[in-house]
Amino acid sequence: MTQTSTAGPGTPSQSEPSWGGPGRARRVLRAVAVVSCVPYLSLKTAWVAGSRIGIPDGSSLLDHRVGMAVANGLSVLLDSAVIVLALLLTRPWGLRVPAWLLAFPMWVATGLLTPIMTGYPMQLLVRLLGGSGREPAAPGREPFLDEWVFGVVYTGFIVQGLTLGTLFVLYARDRWAHLWRGRVRELTTGPVGAARRATAVAAAVLALFPLTTHLMWARGGTSGLSAGRIADRSGDFRVLEAMYVVYLLCAVAGAWMLAFRRGRDLPVAVPLALGWAGSGAVACWGGWMSLAGLGGGDDVADRPTGLMNLTYSVQMIVGVLVVTLGAYFFAERSAAAGAPRRTT
């Protein structure tokens, strides 16, 4: 007797775990994620309304109130999206949301939050071991923000990242676990294998440029940095530059393993996680820094140089290439899982 499966890409297969409701743990995580947004949203809303809490006299933030209001408004929208995502990941209707409509904002959230989640603790560790943190402002330059603002905001971001990330992993396990089962050695080339390899090679080649510049700046080099960036350099800056190097390597490594089946004994989830986090970090922060550069103000010293802009742009391209490779990988596996299967 012949049977045909008609499960489509968006339909859970018989091997997928069924939705059992959010459960107490997920409800707690959701609540913590929402509450962790409050400090940042409160500060940003206060600044939009004209408050100067946490902004010292003479800060460059006070020089361009309209630009500051627009940037803060955008920040409020971005952080509010965390609340929406926390609800989507813990409600039954969230399973009916199209995959791309969830995956893209989660990729952006991962990209923006992961460098903070790793970079800020590393900065604190460097200071604990005797390294320099945010150094006093150079002569003639006032502090950007009061020091306490960074602790409050970054702590909130870390909690957001941990809770939202955990909720997403649980959600993805419920909905898509069948797409990353197995080992890397079991991957097939598929009809787009050549394109996948070409994309991985292109990402690796392009990554050499931002890798070089970020590594140079992490080691103390100043070539290509703006005068304002040089004046404000500190141990914190070097830590962040070193983290860019790590995320570029993660993105390229994840793409390379998927395309060429390297690390054959590793679970497929490993290169997917590397590519997801690495591509998000370099693409989203590259985009954020590029946007920030457009509002550099009237002070030429604060405007990013051509080399800085080029570095951010190229790392954005690298991140987009890697996430595109991952998207096609999932599309191919989803199509294979939903293809008609015949048994006798």
XYZ file of C-alpha atoms in Angstrom:
344
model
C 0.000 0.000 0.000
C 1.352 3.434 -0.920
C 1.148 6.371 1.470
C 2.050 9.954 0.666
C 2.996 12.589 3.224
C 1.714 16.053 2.391
C 3.347 17.940 5.236
C 4.567 21.308 4.042
C 7.546 23.367 5.244
C 5.420 25.257 7.737
C 3.635 22.200 9.062
C 5.140 20.386 12.054
C 6.145 16.876 11.130
C 5.171 13.833 13.145
C 8.648 13.744 14.620
C 8.388 17.272 15.987
C 7.410 17.809 19.624
C 3.945 19.252 20.040
C 3.303 22.592 21.742
C 2.555 21.986 25.371
C 1.897 25.565 26.423
C 4.379 28.068 27.834
C 4.840 26.348 31.183
C 5.959 28.036 34.375
C 9.607 28.370 33.364
C 8.749 30.120 30.115
C 6.295 32.426 31.835
C 9.006 33.435 34.311
C 11.505 34.013 31.511
C 8.943 36.097 29.640
C 8.261 38.242 32.698
C 11.966 38.778 33.372
C 12.567 39.717 29.719
C 9.788 42.308 29.828
C 10.887 43.782 33.168
C 14.517 43.994 32.015
C 13.445 46.403 29.268
C 12.087 48.942 31.744
C 15.348 50.742 32.720
C 16.434 51.317 29.119
C 12.978 52.312 27.904
C 12.548 54.666 30.857
C 15.852 56.410 30.219
C 15.270 56.760 26.502
C 11.717 58.022 26.960
C 12.950 60.577 29.495
C 15.594 61.810 27.075
C 13.076 62.133 24.262
C 10.911 64.183 26.627
C 13.847 66.528 27.312
C 15.246 65.120 30.546
C 19.015 65.254 31.097
C 19.213 62.441 33.643
C 22.522 60.630 33.233
C 23.818 63.187 30.707
C 26.593 65.401 32.106
C 26.933 69.072 31.238
C 28.888 69.558 28.040
C 28.084 66.128 26.613
C 27.953 66.012 22.822
C 24.463 64.497 23.174
C 23.190 67.952 24.111
C 24.504 69.572 20.938
C 21.992 67.976 18.566
C 18.675 67.621 20.353
C 16.644 66.779 17.248
C 19.058 64.047 16.154
C 19.170 62.743 19.712
C 15.371 62.582 19.877
C 15.196 60.662 16.594
C 17.933 58.220 17.635
C 16.332 57.661 21.035
C 12.934 57.130 19.433
C 14.432 54.452 17.196
C 16.098 52.849 20.229
C 12.752 52.739 22.046
C 11.169 50.936 19.093
C 14.020 48.408 18.922
C 13.905 47.590 22.620
C 10.105 47.445 22.593
C 10.469 44.698 19.996
C 12.006 42.546 22.748
C 8.660 42.612 24.563
C 6.803 41.647 21.386
C 9.238 38.792 20.737
C 8.947 37.533 24.314
C 5.178 37.302 23.868
C 5.442 35.707 20.438
C 7.807 33.025 21.733
C 5.511 32.023 24.581
C 2.013 32.200 23.146
C 0.285 29.518 21.012
C -0.353 32.008 18.199
C 3.405 32.471 17.956
C 3.712 29.057 16.295
C 1.581 30.314 13.402
C 3.840 33.264 12.621
C 5.708 32.820 9.290
C 9.258 31.647 9.913
C 10.935 34.645 8.260
C 8.810 37.114 10.235
C 10.208 35.677 13.461
C 13.703 34.725 12.330
C 14.705 38.158 11.032
C 13.951 40.204 14.188
C 15.460 37.447 16.323
C 18.604 37.528 14.194
C 18.789 41.316 14.621
C 18.202 41.005 18.377
C 20.909 38.356 18.597
C 23.288 40.507 16.601
C 22.753 43.618 18.707
C 22.667 41.950 22.129
C 25.359 39.260 21.868
C 28.355 41.651 21.641
C 27.057 43.475 24.731
C 26.476 40.213 26.586
C 30.067 39.150 25.981
C 31.840 42.491 25.670
C 30.628 44.178 28.863
C 31.614 41.304 31.211
C 34.966 41.120 29.419
C 35.469 44.846 29.981
C 34.711 44.439 33.676
C 37.138 41.509 33.855
C 39.881 43.543 32.197
C 39.359 46.309 34.746
C 39.379 43.787 37.611
C 42.738 42.486 36.371
C 44.186 45.989 36.332
C 43.424 47.099 32.793
C 41.992 50.503 31.914
C 38.297 51.001 31.340
C 36.610 54.099 30.021
C 39.329 56.658 30.525
C 38.611 60.236 31.566
C 37.630 62.446 28.679
C 40.493 64.091 26.850
C 41.137 67.806 27.532
C 38.371 69.861 25.982
C 36.029 66.851 25.672
C 33.275 66.252 28.211
C 32.102 62.750 29.238
C 29.458 61.271 26.950
C 27.251 59.793 29.719
C 27.467 59.345 33.471
C 29.187 56.086 34.346
C 26.164 54.607 36.133
C 24.132 54.693 32.907
C 26.354 52.070 31.300
C 25.956 49.681 34.227
C 22.169 50.008 34.330
C 21.630 49.785 30.585
C 24.115 47.013 29.820
C 22.923 44.885 32.726
C 19.409 45.158 31.343
C 20.634 44.182 27.884
C 22.428 41.125 29.245
C 19.276 39.948 31.033
C 17.248 40.569 27.861
C 19.696 38.556 25.808
C 19.774 35.622 28.216
C 16.016 35.381 28.651
C 15.062 36.060 25.042
C 17.769 33.711 23.787
C 16.576 30.908 26.063
C 12.973 31.409 24.976
C 13.992 31.335 21.319
C 15.966 28.112 21.738
C 12.962 26.465 23.416
C 10.610 27.757 20.725
C 12.923 26.679 17.901
C 13.282 23.236 19.466
C 9.508 22.868 19.486
C 9.035 24.061 15.913
C 12.207 23.319 13.921
C 14.310 20.757 15.810
C 14.028 18.326 12.886
C 15.926 20.751 10.651
C 19.239 20.595 12.524
C 19.387 16.965 13.571
C 22.443 14.901 12.754
C 26.152 15.478 12.328
C 27.994 17.694 9.887
C 29.332 14.637 8.055
C 25.755 13.627 7.228
C 25.008 16.825 5.314
C 24.368 16.429 1.603
C 25.573 18.862 -1.026
C 22.095 19.367 -2.458
C 21.195 21.222 -5.643
C 22.731 24.500 -4.400
C 25.924 22.994 -2.985
C 28.173 24.879 -5.398
C 26.446 28.180 -4.634
C 26.763 27.494 -0.922
C 30.500 26.900 -1.247
C 30.943 30.023 -3.377
C 29.110 32.085 -0.772
C 31.288 30.721 2.025
C 34.457 31.486 0.073
C 33.259 35.021 -0.716
C 32.459 35.636 2.952
C 35.870 34.330 4.032
C 37.747 36.491 1.517
C 35.809 39.638 2.333
C 36.190 39.032 6.069
C 39.960 39.428 5.784
C 39.607 43.197 5.493
C 37.544 43.934 8.638
C 39.494 41.236 10.472
C 42.713 43.121 9.742
C 41.414 46.556 10.749
C 39.683 45.385 13.922
C 42.722 43.364 14.956
C 44.950 46.389 14.334
C 42.733 48.626 16.477
C 42.449 45.965 19.184
C 46.250 45.837 19.414
C 46.484 49.604 19.897
C 46.911 50.814 16.326
C 45.332 54.142 15.395
C 45.600 54.104 11.602
C 42.272 54.966 10.034
C 40.593 56.020 13.295
C 38.994 59.434 13.654
C 40.627 61.982 15.946
C 37.719 61.756 18.363
C 37.912 57.970 18.474
C 41.670 58.135 19.125
C 41.152 60.625 21.968
C 38.536 58.424 23.621
C 40.328 55.097 23.187
C 40.519 52.899 26.266
C 40.742 49.292 27.363
C 37.008 49.023 26.751
C 37.502 50.017 23.128
C 40.185 47.381 22.611
C 37.970 44.689 24.119
C 35.141 45.531 21.721
C 37.499 45.511 18.744
C 38.814 42.107 19.797
C 35.234 40.831 20.049
C 34.579 41.954 16.462
C 37.469 39.719 15.427
C 35.915 36.796 17.328
C 32.502 37.257 15.712
C 33.928 37.549 12.221
C 35.772 34.284 12.788
C 32.605 32.647 14.152
C 30.570 33.754 11.138
C 33.127 32.505 8.624
C 33.717 29.255 10.519
C 30.009 28.479 10.654
C 29.569 29.138 6.931
C 32.674 27.140 6.049
C 31.599 24.089 8.052
C 28.138 24.075 6.474
C 29.426 24.562 2.949
C 32.420 22.207 3.037
C 31.341 19.815 5.821
C 34.309 20.644 8.026
C 34.222 19.489 11.646
C 32.518 16.347 10.475
C 31.848 14.908 13.940
C 30.178 18.066 15.259
C 26.404 18.349 15.575
C 24.855 20.444 12.808
C 23.645 22.844 15.488
C 27.246 23.999 16.141
C 27.980 25.647 12.759
C 24.417 26.965 12.662
C 24.874 28.644 16.051
C 28.271 30.058 15.067
C 26.919 31.426 11.812
C 23.764 32.802 13.439
C 25.483 34.694 16.256
C 28.570 35.702 14.273
C 26.724 36.989 11.218
C 24.205 38.857 13.356
C 26.897 40.575 15.427
C 29.022 41.787 12.520
C 26.123 42.737 10.230
C 23.897 44.458 12.776
C 26.649 46.310 14.598
C 28.237 47.249 11.288
C 24.893 48.713 10.260
C 24.387 50.443 13.607
C 27.842 52.053 13.510
C 27.273 53.170 9.924
C 23.970 54.814 10.900
C 25.595 56.432 13.927
C 28.273 57.838 11.645
C 25.661 59.638 9.569
C 24.772 61.708 12.609
C 28.349 62.473 13.610
C 27.557 66.151 14.135
C 29.486 69.240 13.220
C 32.725 68.194 14.903
C 34.944 66.710 12.203
C 36.894 64.815 14.860
C 33.807 62.740 15.717
C 32.986 61.710 12.173
C 34.075 58.205 11.151
C 36.874 58.064 8.630
C 36.680 56.418 5.244
C 38.485 53.354 6.600
C 36.063 53.043 9.509
C 33.042 53.302 7.214
C 34.540 50.800 4.794
C 35.244 48.372 7.636
C 31.659 48.563 8.879
C 30.274 48.195 5.355
C 32.359 45.144 4.478
C 31.557 43.385 7.748
C 27.874 44.017 7.029
C 28.287 42.279 3.670
C 30.062 39.350 5.345
C 27.231 38.971 7.852
C 24.552 39.140 5.154
C 26.346 36.522 3.043
C 26.614 34.122 5.974
C 23.003 34.510 7.099
C 21.851 34.115 3.490
C 23.765 30.841 3.286
C 22.070 29.723 6.498
C 18.639 30.724 5.222
C 19.073 28.667 2.063
C 20.322 25.768 4.170
C 17.133 25.830 6.241
C 14.948 26.288 3.170
C 16.558 23.278 1.518
C 16.185 21.092 4.609
C 12.623 22.252 5.152
C 11.710 21.424 1.573
C 13.296 17.984 1.934
C 11.435 17.344 5.188
C 8.148 18.380 3.618
C 8.612 16.503 0.352
C 6.242 13.565 -0.292
C 7.633 10.339 1.090
C 6.524 6.954 -0.215
C 6.516 3.776 1.804
C 5.323 0.334 0.789
